[in-house]
Amino acid sequence: MGQKSLAEQAQILLRSRLCNPTFIFTLFSDSPDSNHSKLKFIISSSVTEACNNSVLLLGPRGCGKIAVLELVLDDLLKEYHDLITVIKLNGLLHSDDNCALKEIARQLCVEHQLMFSKMASFDDNSQFMVAMLRECGLAHKTVIFVLDEFDLFAQGKQRLLYSLLDAMQSVTSQAVVVGVSCRLDADQLLEKRVRSRFSHRKLLFLPPSREDLQRLLEHILLLPTDSSLPHDYVADFNAKLLNILAGEKFKEIIETLSNSDLTFNHMLRFLFSAVCYMDLESGFMSLDNFKAALSTIQRQPKLECLKDCSILELYILVCMKRLEVKEPDTYNFNSVMKEYKSIHDSFQTSDYYARNVCLRAFEHLLQCELISVVDNRGLSQSIEFRPVRLLISCHELNQGLKSHRSCPVILQKLVDREG
Amino acid sequence: MGEEESPQITRRTTRASSSNPNLNSAAETVLHNCNSQPLTHNDLVYGDEPISFDDLICSFPGRRIQILELLQLLGPLNSPVIPLFIYGGACRGKTSTVLQIFRHLNRPFVYSSCLTCYSPRILFESILNQLLLHRKHEGNGYSSAKRCERPSEFVNLLREALGNIINSLKGNMGKSNSKKLVGQAKGQIIYLIFDNLELVRDWEKSSNILPFLFMLYDIMKMPEVGLIFISNTSPDTYYFNTGYTEPVPLYFPEYTEDDLRQILMRNQCNPKLYSSFLDVLLRPFSRITRRVDELSTAFPALFKKYCEPLSDLGIFPNEKMKRMLFSHLQPHIAPSLNEIFRVEAGHNKDKAKGKGNARKAEGVSEASDEVEFHMSTSAKYLLISAFLASRNPATLDASLFDSTGGSDNRKRKRK
């Protein structure tokens, strides 16, 4: 049992590391030309020189933009404790101007221990924000606005962006606006008047290179020697792990993974699954954990769905495939039933069922999204008359039929004949 | 932070209640006494006796792999977890497996289904009510603890509520050594379960709400919360332009025939007899559908027919008897395959009004074929008109029944 609780402790440690983005990105923060140092330089210089600034952090999702920003802000808060106020907004939540100003006012109140009233109107909140910015500027405090999902703020009239960037133009205010977006053309979305007030600084965040990835794997997975776990267990664990990481098969797994998606998030998801599959009895990670994690990442949902279809549902799919070849325009459930009947007449299959049974099977297929209706007219027509189409390709259907447990031979022949 | 009163629902007074002012207060005091025990954070667990691992595996035949995988993903006590996405077709035991796993683990969770919470506001308020340990009763007018419509309010209120709950769970740890652990929630991590997620795609604000739910974990940045999504459709049917951080998927495949047999055999009084019945019937029926709910409604009537020639339902059938029973049942199999989805409503198959006249002529013996519930004439008219209205387009209704003939006649007047 002692071994098991050690393994559990190790697993909890690794899992908390994987769920904590700050831990992961501290690795890349020390080199001088990394985004971390550049960002830190931009913000700290505007704090010390009491000037306004704006910067955009761009990069695909899961490349650590917010994580690096959090690290920089933590460092700056430690250095210049009283000189910085941070306001965080998110485009998913606060894209509406009313919401955004309310949130800004709320966060300013929390920061400065003021009473916040939820009944304040839009004008009250905006006057409050302008007044606070002026006061902070006079007191030489910098307000840092973090706008997550920046492209969602750039929809509509961009009033919030304009008022923020405009307030920064006055001499008394000291503000930094940091926009974070996964769209690489986020600055093209800005209106002319907003763009002119925006300093065109952009920091690009990219997925890691192979060497960085290797360093990252070791950084995350190797247990620290100064933790509360016993020394020899840690040494064993690390030795076994380094052995696995250096092996050929592991490199192949990483290669397969990077071929589809190189971002940090993808890697972390893979590592999380691998750590979860760690065998708690032995207490060490093995290559099988990584292989199992790879198979959870590489899923083929349509194929799984096809394998779980009943035989009648497979018949309906094959009928639809044949109809798509014959009349590519549109077809509905009635035409599928005609095709079904013609197959039964020509081949005398044993699986000929009544219309209401086929309709239910048809509805099952709609539910698991192997087929879908084409029009958006809603519920005005009954399901038998609405045009439908297949959502899987011929190749996928073929694969599904081949890997199905008990597919009738006739269906395979029918599909092969067409394809 | 300003204090906000919980939203009061205005209620109309009926004549009875306004004439008897004492009636309401008496009912209130009675109810208040019944529900007067306040909820604690220990009520956030499943509630019944926790079950052992073997019971868990036995109660879900064919789901051993999924249960083990889910237990591995949830991890030991107090381990953080990234969002999980459990998917599979309908009626495969996803919700019940997840809930029973939480019963086994005895960890606190908050369950909300997007089927009963059919709008964002109801969803947010349901989650907050459970976290704030708020019970809706007559005293507070069945209102929620906090009014919450927008995702921005939800995030702030959720953070607050979670902070309180986690603090009280941490307080639990200090006391756990002295008291017995049966009634207590284990661990310091609370799990939010969102069921029936595929219905959110049809909501009006789905382009905002669905990315918000998937990004909730990143927005909250609290390692003491775990999110579990349960959906009938696979993760690739949730597609957004701007992408989202994908949760870890877990697939619940359809039951195999052996699993179906095990499930259908449960709670049968004569397992041997039912097993021979299933030998005959399961394979042809599973060519049509393998869903448990559809098979289990189709089989009882057939089982009755199967047992007709038997005088004693408790006997153990030998080969000869099995063949005899099979030949008795066989002519009924083919037509019943075509009726597989029909659900019998008592003896009556035909509820049309026209038939009633013919029946009356046939005498009193047909009285048992009457509708089992009584509908008033106006209800029948409403039913027919609702059917017609759902089939006709709105413009036809307007042109038939609207006083202006549906269109704006003023514009048509020639000058």
Short mmCIF file of N, CA and C in Angstrom, two decimals, chain B residues 257-394:
data_model
loop_
_atom_site.label_atom_id
_atom_site.label_comp_id
_atom_site.label_asym_id
_atom_site.label_seq_id
_atom_site.Cartn_x
_atom_site.Cartn_y
_atom_site.Cartn_z
N GLU B 257 -24.21 -7.71 -28.09
CA GLU B 257 -25.37 -8.56 -27.84
C GLU B 257 -25.29 -9.25 -26.49
N ASP B 258 -24.09 -9.64 -26.07
CA ASP B 258 -23.97 -10.29 -24.76
C ASP B 258 -24.34 -9.31 -23.64
N ASP B 259 -23.88 -8.05 -23.80
CA ASP B 259 -24.23 -7.08 -22.77
C ASP B 259 -25.73 -6.85 -22.73
N LEU B 260 -26.33 -6.78 -23.92
CA LEU B 260 -27.78 -6.57 -23.97
C LEU B 260 -28.49 -7.71 -23.25
N ARG B 261 -27.98 -8.90 -23.50
CA ARG B 261 -28.60 -10.06 -22.85
C ARG B 261 -28.50 -9.93 -21.34
N GLN B 262 -27.32 -9.55 -20.86
CA GLN B 262 -27.15 -9.41 -19.41
C GLN B 262 -28.09 -8.34 -18.85
N ILE B 263 -28.21 -7.24 -19.57
CA ILE B 263 -29.05 -6.16 -19.06
C ILE B 263 -30.51 -6.58 -19.03
N LEU B 264 -30.96 -7.23 -20.13
CA LEU B 264 -32.38 -7.58 -20.19
C LEU B 264 -32.72 -8.70 -19.23
N MET B 265 -31.70 -9.49 -18.83
CA MET B 265 -31.97 -10.61 -17.92
C MET B 265 -32.16 -10.17 -16.50
N ARG B 266 -31.84 -8.89 -16.21
CA ARG B 266 -31.91 -8.49 -14.81
C ARG B 266 -33.34 -8.44 -14.35
N ASN B 267 -33.56 -8.75 -13.12
CA ASN B 267 -34.89 -8.68 -12.50
C ASN B 267 -35.90 -9.56 -13.19
N GLN B 268 -35.48 -10.65 -13.76
CA GLN B 268 -36.45 -11.58 -14.33
C GLN B 268 -36.70 -12.68 -13.33
N CYS B 269 -37.99 -13.08 -13.18
CA CYS B 269 -38.27 -14.09 -12.16
C CYS B 269 -37.83 -15.49 -12.58
N ASN B 270 -37.84 -15.76 -13.88
CA ASN B 270 -37.34 -17.07 -14.31
C ASN B 270 -36.24 -16.88 -15.33
N PRO B 271 -34.99 -16.81 -14.85
CA PRO B 271 -33.91 -16.47 -15.77
C PRO B 271 -33.72 -17.48 -16.89
N LYS B 272 -33.89 -18.78 -16.61
CA LYS B 272 -33.64 -19.78 -17.65
C LYS B 272 -34.65 -19.63 -18.79
N LEU B 273 -35.91 -19.43 -18.40
CA LEU B 273 -36.95 -19.30 -19.41
C LEU B 273 -36.71 -18.06 -20.25
N TYR B 274 -36.37 -16.97 -19.56
CA TYR B 274 -36.15 -15.74 -20.30
C TYR B 274 -34.91 -15.84 -21.17
N SER B 275 -33.94 -16.59 -20.69
CA SER B 275 -32.74 -16.74 -21.50
C SER B 275 -33.03 -17.49 -22.78
N SER B 276 -33.86 -18.51 -22.72
CA SER B 276 -34.19 -19.22 -23.95
C SER B 276 -35.04 -18.34 -24.87
N PHE B 277 -35.85 -17.49 -24.27
CA PHE B 277 -36.63 -16.53 -25.06
C PHE B 277 -35.70 -15.58 -25.79
N LEU B 278 -34.68 -15.10 -25.07
CA LEU B 278 -33.76 -14.15 -25.70
C LEU B 278 -32.92 -14.83 -26.78
N ASP B 279 -32.61 -16.12 -26.59
CA ASP B 279 -31.87 -16.84 -27.63
C ASP B 279 -32.58 -16.73 -28.96
N VAL B 280 -33.91 -16.85 -28.89
CA VAL B 280 -34.70 -16.82 -30.12
C VAL B 280 -34.79 -15.42 -30.67
N LEU B 281 -35.01 -14.46 -29.78
CA LEU B 281 -35.51 -13.18 -30.25
C LEU B 281 -34.46 -12.09 -30.36
N LEU B 282 -33.38 -12.21 -29.60
CA LEU B 282 -32.49 -11.05 -29.50
C LEU B 282 -31.80 -10.76 -30.82
N ARG B 283 -31.38 -11.83 -31.49
CA ARG B 283 -30.62 -11.57 -32.71
C ARG B 283 -31.44 -10.88 -33.80
N PRO B 284 -32.64 -11.36 -34.14
CA PRO B 284 -33.38 -10.63 -35.18
C PRO B 284 -33.72 -9.21 -34.77
N PHE B 285 -34.06 -9.01 -33.48
CA PHE B 285 -34.43 -7.66 -33.09
C PHE B 285 -33.22 -6.74 -33.06
N SER B 286 -32.07 -7.26 -32.75
CA SER B 286 -30.93 -6.35 -32.70
C SER B 286 -30.42 -6.00 -34.08
N ARG B 287 -30.97 -6.61 -35.11
CA ARG B 287 -30.64 -6.14 -36.45
C ARG B 287 -31.32 -4.80 -36.73
N ILE B 288 -32.40 -4.54 -36.02
CA ILE B 288 -33.11 -3.28 -36.25
C ILE B 288 -32.54 -2.20 -35.35
N THR B 289 -32.46 -2.51 -34.06
CA THR B 289 -31.98 -1.50 -33.14
C THR B 289 -31.27 -2.17 -31.99
N ARG B 290 -30.27 -1.50 -31.44
CA ARG B 290 -29.61 -2.10 -30.28
C ARG B 290 -29.80 -1.24 -29.03
N ARG B 291 -30.74 -0.30 -29.11
CA ARG B 291 -30.94 0.55 -27.96
C ARG B 291 -31.76 -0.17 -26.90
N VAL B 292 -31.34 -0.02 -25.66
CA VAL B 292 -31.96 -0.79 -24.58
C VAL B 292 -33.40 -0.37 -24.36
N ASP B 293 -33.69 0.93 -24.47
CA ASP B 293 -35.05 1.35 -24.15
C ASP B 293 -36.03 0.80 -25.18
N GLU B 294 -35.62 0.75 -26.45
CA GLU B 294 -36.56 0.27 -27.46
C GLU B 294 -36.76 -1.23 -27.35
N LEU B 295 -35.69 -1.97 -27.05
CA LEU B 295 -35.85 -3.41 -26.93
C LEU B 295 -36.68 -3.77 -25.71
N SER B 296 -36.44 -3.05 -24.63
CA SER B 296 -37.13 -3.45 -23.40
C SER B 296 -38.61 -3.12 -23.43
N THR B 297 -39.04 -2.22 -24.32
CA THR B 297 -40.48 -2.01 -24.43
C THR B 297 -41.09 -3.00 -25.39
N ALA B 298 -40.28 -3.53 -26.33
CA ALA B 298 -40.86 -4.45 -27.31
C ALA B 298 -41.02 -5.86 -26.76
N PHE B 299 -40.16 -6.24 -25.81
CA PHE B 299 -40.12 -7.64 -25.41
C PHE B 299 -41.23 -8.14 -24.47
N PRO B 300 -41.74 -7.36 -23.52
CA PRO B 300 -42.68 -7.96 -22.56
C PRO B 300 -43.91 -8.60 -23.20
N ALA B 301 -44.48 -7.92 -24.22
CA ALA B 301 -45.67 -8.50 -24.84
C ALA B 301 -45.34 -9.83 -25.50
N LEU B 302 -44.16 -9.87 -26.15
CA LEU B 302 -43.77 -11.11 -26.81
C LEU B 302 -43.48 -12.21 -25.81
N PHE B 303 -42.93 -11.83 -24.68
CA PHE B 303 -42.63 -12.83 -23.67
C PHE B 303 -43.91 -13.47 -23.16
N LYS B 304 -44.95 -12.62 -23.05
CA LYS B 304 -46.23 -13.17 -22.61
C LYS B 304 -46.73 -14.20 -23.61
N LYS B 305 -46.59 -13.87 -24.89
CA LYS B 305 -47.03 -14.80 -25.92
C LYS B 305 -46.19 -16.08 -25.90
N TYR B 306 -44.91 -15.90 -25.66
CA TYR B 306 -43.98 -17.04 -25.60
C TYR B 306 -44.39 -18.01 -24.50
N CYS B 307 -44.84 -17.45 -23.36
CA CYS B 307 -45.16 -18.30 -22.22
C CYS B 307 -46.57 -18.82 -22.26
N GLU B 308 -47.33 -18.50 -23.32
CA GLU B 308 -48.74 -18.91 -23.34
C GLU B 308 -48.93 -20.42 -23.17
N PRO B 309 -48.21 -21.27 -23.94
CA PRO B 309 -48.47 -22.70 -23.77
C PRO B 309 -48.01 -23.29 -22.45
N LEU B 310 -47.26 -22.54 -21.66
CA LEU B 310 -46.77 -23.09 -20.41
C LEU B 310 -47.79 -22.92 -19.31
N SER B 311 -47.98 -23.98 -18.55
CA SER B 311 -48.90 -23.83 -17.42
C SER B 311 -48.18 -23.29 -16.21
N ASP B 312 -46.92 -23.66 -16.05
CA ASP B 312 -46.17 -23.24 -14.88
C ASP B 312 -45.00 -22.37 -15.33
N LEU B 313 -45.01 -21.11 -14.88
CA LEU B 313 -43.99 -20.19 -15.38
C LEU B 313 -42.66 -20.35 -14.68
N GLY B 314 -42.59 -21.26 -13.71
CA GLY B 314 -41.34 -21.35 -12.97
C GLY B 314 -40.46 -22.51 -13.41
N ILE B 315 -40.87 -23.17 -14.51
CA ILE B 315 -40.14 -24.41 -14.84
C ILE B 315 -38.87 -24.09 -15.62
N PHE B 316 -38.04 -25.07 -15.68
CA PHE B 316 -36.76 -24.97 -16.37
C PHE B 316 -36.90 -25.69 -17.71
N PRO B 317 -36.86 -24.99 -18.82
CA PRO B 317 -37.17 -25.62 -20.09
C PRO B 317 -36.02 -26.48 -20.60
N ASN B 318 -36.35 -27.67 -21.10
CA ASN B 318 -35.32 -28.49 -21.73
C ASN B 318 -35.41 -28.29 -23.24
N GLU B 319 -34.62 -29.01 -24.00
CA GLU B 319 -34.50 -28.75 -25.43
C GLU B 319 -35.82 -28.89 -26.15
N LYS B 320 -36.56 -29.97 -25.81
CA LYS B 320 -37.81 -30.25 -26.51
C LYS B 320 -38.79 -29.12 -26.27
N MET B 321 -38.84 -28.67 -24.99
CA MET B 321 -39.78 -27.61 -24.66
C MET B 321 -39.39 -26.33 -25.37
N LYS B 322 -38.08 -26.09 -25.44
CA LYS B 322 -37.63 -24.86 -26.10
C LYS B 322 -38.08 -24.85 -27.55
N ARG B 323 -37.95 -26.02 -28.18
CA ARG B 323 -38.34 -26.05 -29.60
C ARG B 323 -39.83 -25.84 -29.76
N MET B 324 -40.60 -26.39 -28.82
CA MET B 324 -42.04 -26.24 -28.89
C MET B 324 -42.44 -24.78 -28.71
N LEU B 325 -41.79 -24.14 -27.73
CA LEU B 325 -42.11 -22.73 -27.49
C LEU B 325 -41.71 -21.88 -28.68
N PHE B 326 -40.58 -22.23 -29.28
CA PHE B 326 -40.11 -21.46 -30.43
C PHE B 326 -41.08 -21.57 -31.58
N SER B 327 -41.57 -22.80 -31.83
CA SER B 327 -42.49 -22.93 -32.96
C SER B 327 -43.80 -22.23 -32.67
N HIS B 328 -44.16 -22.13 -31.39
CA HIS B 328 -45.37 -21.39 -31.06
C HIS B 328 -45.20 -19.91 -31.33
N LEU B 329 -44.00 -19.44 -31.05
CA LEU B 329 -43.79 -18.00 -31.15
C LEU B 329 -43.49 -17.57 -32.58
N GLN B 330 -42.96 -18.51 -33.39
CA GLN B 330 -42.39 -18.09 -34.65
C GLN B 330 -43.29 -17.28 -35.56
N PRO B 331 -44.57 -17.69 -35.75
CA PRO B 331 -45.40 -16.87 -36.64
C PRO B 331 -45.57 -15.45 -36.16
N HIS B 332 -45.33 -15.21 -34.87
CA HIS B 332 -45.53 -13.85 -34.37
C HIS B 332 -44.30 -12.99 -34.50
N ILE B 333 -43.16 -13.61 -34.80
CA ILE B 333 -41.91 -12.83 -34.77
C ILE B 333 -41.90 -11.82 -35.91
N ALA B 334 -42.18 -12.29 -37.12
CA ALA B 334 -42.04 -11.38 -38.27
C ALA B 334 -42.94 -10.14 -38.16
N PRO B 335 -44.24 -10.31 -37.88
CA PRO B 335 -45.04 -9.08 -37.74
C PRO B 335 -44.60 -8.22 -36.57
N SER B 336 -44.13 -8.85 -35.50
CA SER B 336 -43.74 -8.02 -34.36
C SER B 336 -42.48 -7.24 -34.65
N LEU B 337 -41.64 -7.73 -35.58
CA LEU B 337 -40.48 -6.94 -35.97
C LEU B 337 -40.90 -5.62 -36.58
N ASN B 338 -42.02 -5.67 -37.32
CA ASN B 338 -42.48 -4.43 -37.93
C ASN B 338 -43.21 -3.54 -36.95
N GLU B 339 -43.55 -4.10 -35.80
CA GLU B 339 -44.26 -3.29 -34.81
C GLU B 339 -43.35 -2.91 -33.67
N ILE B 340 -42.06 -3.04 -33.87
CA ILE B 340 -41.13 -2.98 -32.74
C ILE B 340 -41.23 -1.68 -31.97
N PHE B 341 -41.52 -0.58 -32.68
CA PHE B 341 -41.50 0.70 -31.98
C PHE B 341 -42.86 1.12 -31.47
N ARG B 342 -43.84 0.27 -31.62
CA ARG B 342 -45.16 0.64 -31.15
C ARG B 342 -45.25 0.38 -29.66
N VAL B 343 -45.75 1.36 -28.98
CA VAL B 343 -45.92 1.21 -27.53
C VAL B 343 -47.40 1.06 -27.27
N GLU B 344 -47.79 -0.04 -26.67
CA GLU B 344 -49.20 -0.29 -26.41
C GLU B 344 -49.71 0.61 -25.30
N ALA B 345 -50.86 1.20 -25.53
CA ALA B 345 -51.46 2.01 -24.46
C ALA B 345 -52.70 1.28 -23.99
N GLY B 346 -52.53 0.35 -23.11
CA GLY B 346 -53.67 -0.44 -22.64
C GLY B 346 -54.17 -1.33 -23.75
N HIS B 347 -55.50 -1.58 -23.80
CA HIS B 347 -56.06 -2.45 -24.83
C HIS B 347 -56.41 -1.67 -26.07
N ASN B 348 -56.50 -0.36 -25.92
CA ASN B 348 -57.11 0.41 -26.98
C ASN B 348 -56.11 0.80 -28.03
N LYS B 349 -56.41 0.46 -29.27
CA LYS B 349 -55.49 0.88 -30.33
C LYS B 349 -56.03 2.06 -31.09
N ASP B 350 -57.29 2.32 -31.00
CA ASP B 350 -57.91 3.29 -31.88
C ASP B 350 -58.72 4.28 -31.07
N LYS B 351 -58.26 5.50 -31.04
CA LYS B 351 -58.94 6.46 -30.19
C LYS B 351 -59.82 7.42 -30.98
N ALA B 352 -59.99 7.20 -32.27
CA ALA B 352 -60.71 8.19 -33.08
C ALA B 352 -62.17 8.24 -32.66
N LYS B 353 -62.75 9.41 -32.77
CA LYS B 353 -64.12 9.57 -32.32
C LYS B 353 -65.08 8.76 -33.17
N GLY B 354 -64.76 8.62 -34.45
CA GLY B 354 -65.68 7.94 -35.35
C GLY B 354 -65.96 6.51 -34.94
N LYS B 355 -64.92 5.87 -34.38
CA LYS B 355 -65.09 4.47 -34.01
C LYS B 355 -66.05 4.30 -32.85
N GLY B 356 -66.12 5.35 -32.05
CA GLY B 356 -66.95 5.22 -30.85
C GLY B 356 -68.40 4.89 -31.20
N ASN B 357 -68.89 5.48 -32.30
CA ASN B 357 -70.28 5.22 -32.67
C ASN B 357 -70.47 3.77 -33.04
N ALA B 358 -69.53 3.23 -33.78
CA ALA B 358 -69.67 1.82 -34.19
C ALA B 358 -69.63 0.93 -32.97
N ARG B 359 -68.84 1.33 -31.99
CA ARG B 359 -68.69 0.48 -30.81
C ARG B 359 -69.98 0.41 -30.03
N LYS B 360 -70.63 1.54 -29.93
CA LYS B 360 -71.84 1.55 -29.12
C LYS B 360 -72.83 0.54 -29.65
N ALA B 361 -72.84 0.40 -30.97
CA ALA B 361 -73.78 -0.57 -31.54
C ALA B 361 -73.40 -1.99 -31.14
N GLU B 362 -72.11 -2.20 -30.89
CA GLU B 362 -71.69 -3.58 -30.61
C GLU B 362 -71.92 -4.00 -29.18
N GLY B 363 -72.39 -3.08 -28.36
CA GLY B 363 -72.79 -3.54 -27.04
C GLY B 363 -71.81 -3.22 -25.95
N VAL B 364 -72.19 -3.65 -24.78
CA VAL B 364 -71.49 -3.25 -23.58
C VAL B 364 -70.12 -3.92 -23.49
N SER B 365 -69.94 -5.04 -24.17
CA SER B 365 -68.67 -5.77 -24.02
C SER B 365 -67.49 -4.96 -24.53
N GLU B 366 -67.75 -3.98 -25.40
CA GLU B 366 -66.66 -3.19 -25.91
C GLU B 366 -66.27 -2.05 -24.98
N ALA B 367 -66.96 -1.95 -23.85
CA ALA B 367 -66.69 -0.82 -22.97
C ALA B 367 -65.23 -0.80 -22.52
N SER B 368 -64.61 -1.99 -22.44
CA SER B 368 -63.22 -2.00 -21.99
C SER B 368 -62.28 -1.42 -23.04
N ASP B 369 -62.76 -1.25 -24.28
CA ASP B 369 -61.89 -0.68 -25.30
C ASP B 369 -61.95 0.82 -25.36
N GLU B 370 -62.73 1.42 -24.49
CA GLU B 370 -62.81 2.88 -24.50
C GLU B 370 -61.49 3.49 -24.08
N VAL B 371 -61.33 4.79 -24.36
CA VAL B 371 -60.11 5.48 -23.92
C VAL B 371 -59.98 5.38 -22.42
N GLU B 372 -58.76 5.21 -21.98
CA GLU B 372 -58.56 5.01 -20.56
C GLU B 372 -58.68 6.31 -19.78
N PHE B 373 -58.47 7.43 -20.44
CA PHE B 373 -58.68 8.68 -19.72
C PHE B 373 -59.77 9.44 -20.46
N HIS B 374 -60.44 10.26 -19.73
CA HIS B 374 -61.58 10.95 -20.32
C HIS B 374 -61.15 12.33 -20.78
N MET B 375 -61.47 12.67 -22.03
CA MET B 375 -61.16 14.01 -22.51
C MET B 375 -62.46 14.73 -22.76
N SER B 376 -62.54 15.96 -22.32
CA SER B 376 -63.75 16.73 -22.58
C SER B 376 -63.79 17.10 -24.06
N THR B 377 -64.98 17.48 -24.52
CA THR B 377 -65.12 17.79 -25.95
C THR B 377 -64.24 18.96 -26.33
N SER B 378 -64.17 19.96 -25.47
CA SER B 378 -63.34 21.10 -25.82
C SER B 378 -61.88 20.71 -25.89
N ALA B 379 -61.47 19.76 -25.05
CA ALA B 379 -60.09 19.30 -25.14
C ALA B 379 -59.85 18.60 -26.46
N LYS B 380 -60.82 17.83 -26.91
CA LYS B 380 -60.66 17.14 -28.20
C LYS B 380 -60.58 18.14 -29.33
N TYR B 381 -61.41 19.20 -29.26
CA TYR B 381 -61.33 20.23 -30.29
C TYR B 381 -59.97 20.91 -30.29
N LEU B 382 -59.47 21.18 -29.06
CA LEU B 382 -58.16 21.82 -28.96
C LEU B 382 -57.08 20.94 -29.57
N LEU B 383 -57.20 19.64 -29.32
CA LEU B 383 -56.19 18.72 -29.83
C LEU B 383 -56.19 18.72 -31.35
N ILE B 384 -57.40 18.68 -31.93
CA ILE B 384 -57.47 18.66 -33.39
C ILE B 384 -56.97 19.96 -33.96
N SER B 385 -57.35 21.08 -33.33
CA SER B 385 -56.91 22.36 -33.88
C SER B 385 -55.41 22.54 -33.70
N ALA B 386 -54.85 22.02 -32.62
CA ALA B 386 -53.40 22.12 -32.46
C ALA B 386 -52.70 21.31 -33.53
N PHE B 387 -53.23 20.15 -33.85
CA PHE B 387 -52.63 19.33 -34.91
C PHE B 387 -52.68 20.07 -36.24
N LEU B 388 -53.87 20.65 -36.55
CA LEU B 388 -53.98 21.35 -37.82
C LEU B 388 -53.06 22.56 -37.86
N ALA B 389 -52.99 23.28 -36.75
CA ALA B 389 -52.16 24.49 -36.74
C ALA B 389 -50.70 24.14 -36.90
N SER B 390 -50.27 22.98 -36.41
CA SER B 390 -48.86 22.66 -36.54
C SER B 390 -48.54 22.21 -37.95
N ARG B 391 -49.54 21.84 -38.72
CA ARG B 391 -49.26 21.41 -40.09
C ARG B 391 -49.39 22.53 -41.09
N ASN B 392 -50.27 23.51 -40.80
CA ASN B 392 -50.46 24.58 -41.77
C ASN B 392 -49.40 25.65 -41.60
N PRO B 393 -49.04 26.30 -42.70
CA PRO B 393 -48.13 27.43 -42.53
C PRO B 393 -48.85 28.60 -41.91
N ALA B 394 -48.07 29.49 -41.30
CA ALA B 394 -48.68 30.60 -40.55
C ALA B 394 -49.46 31.53 -41.45
#
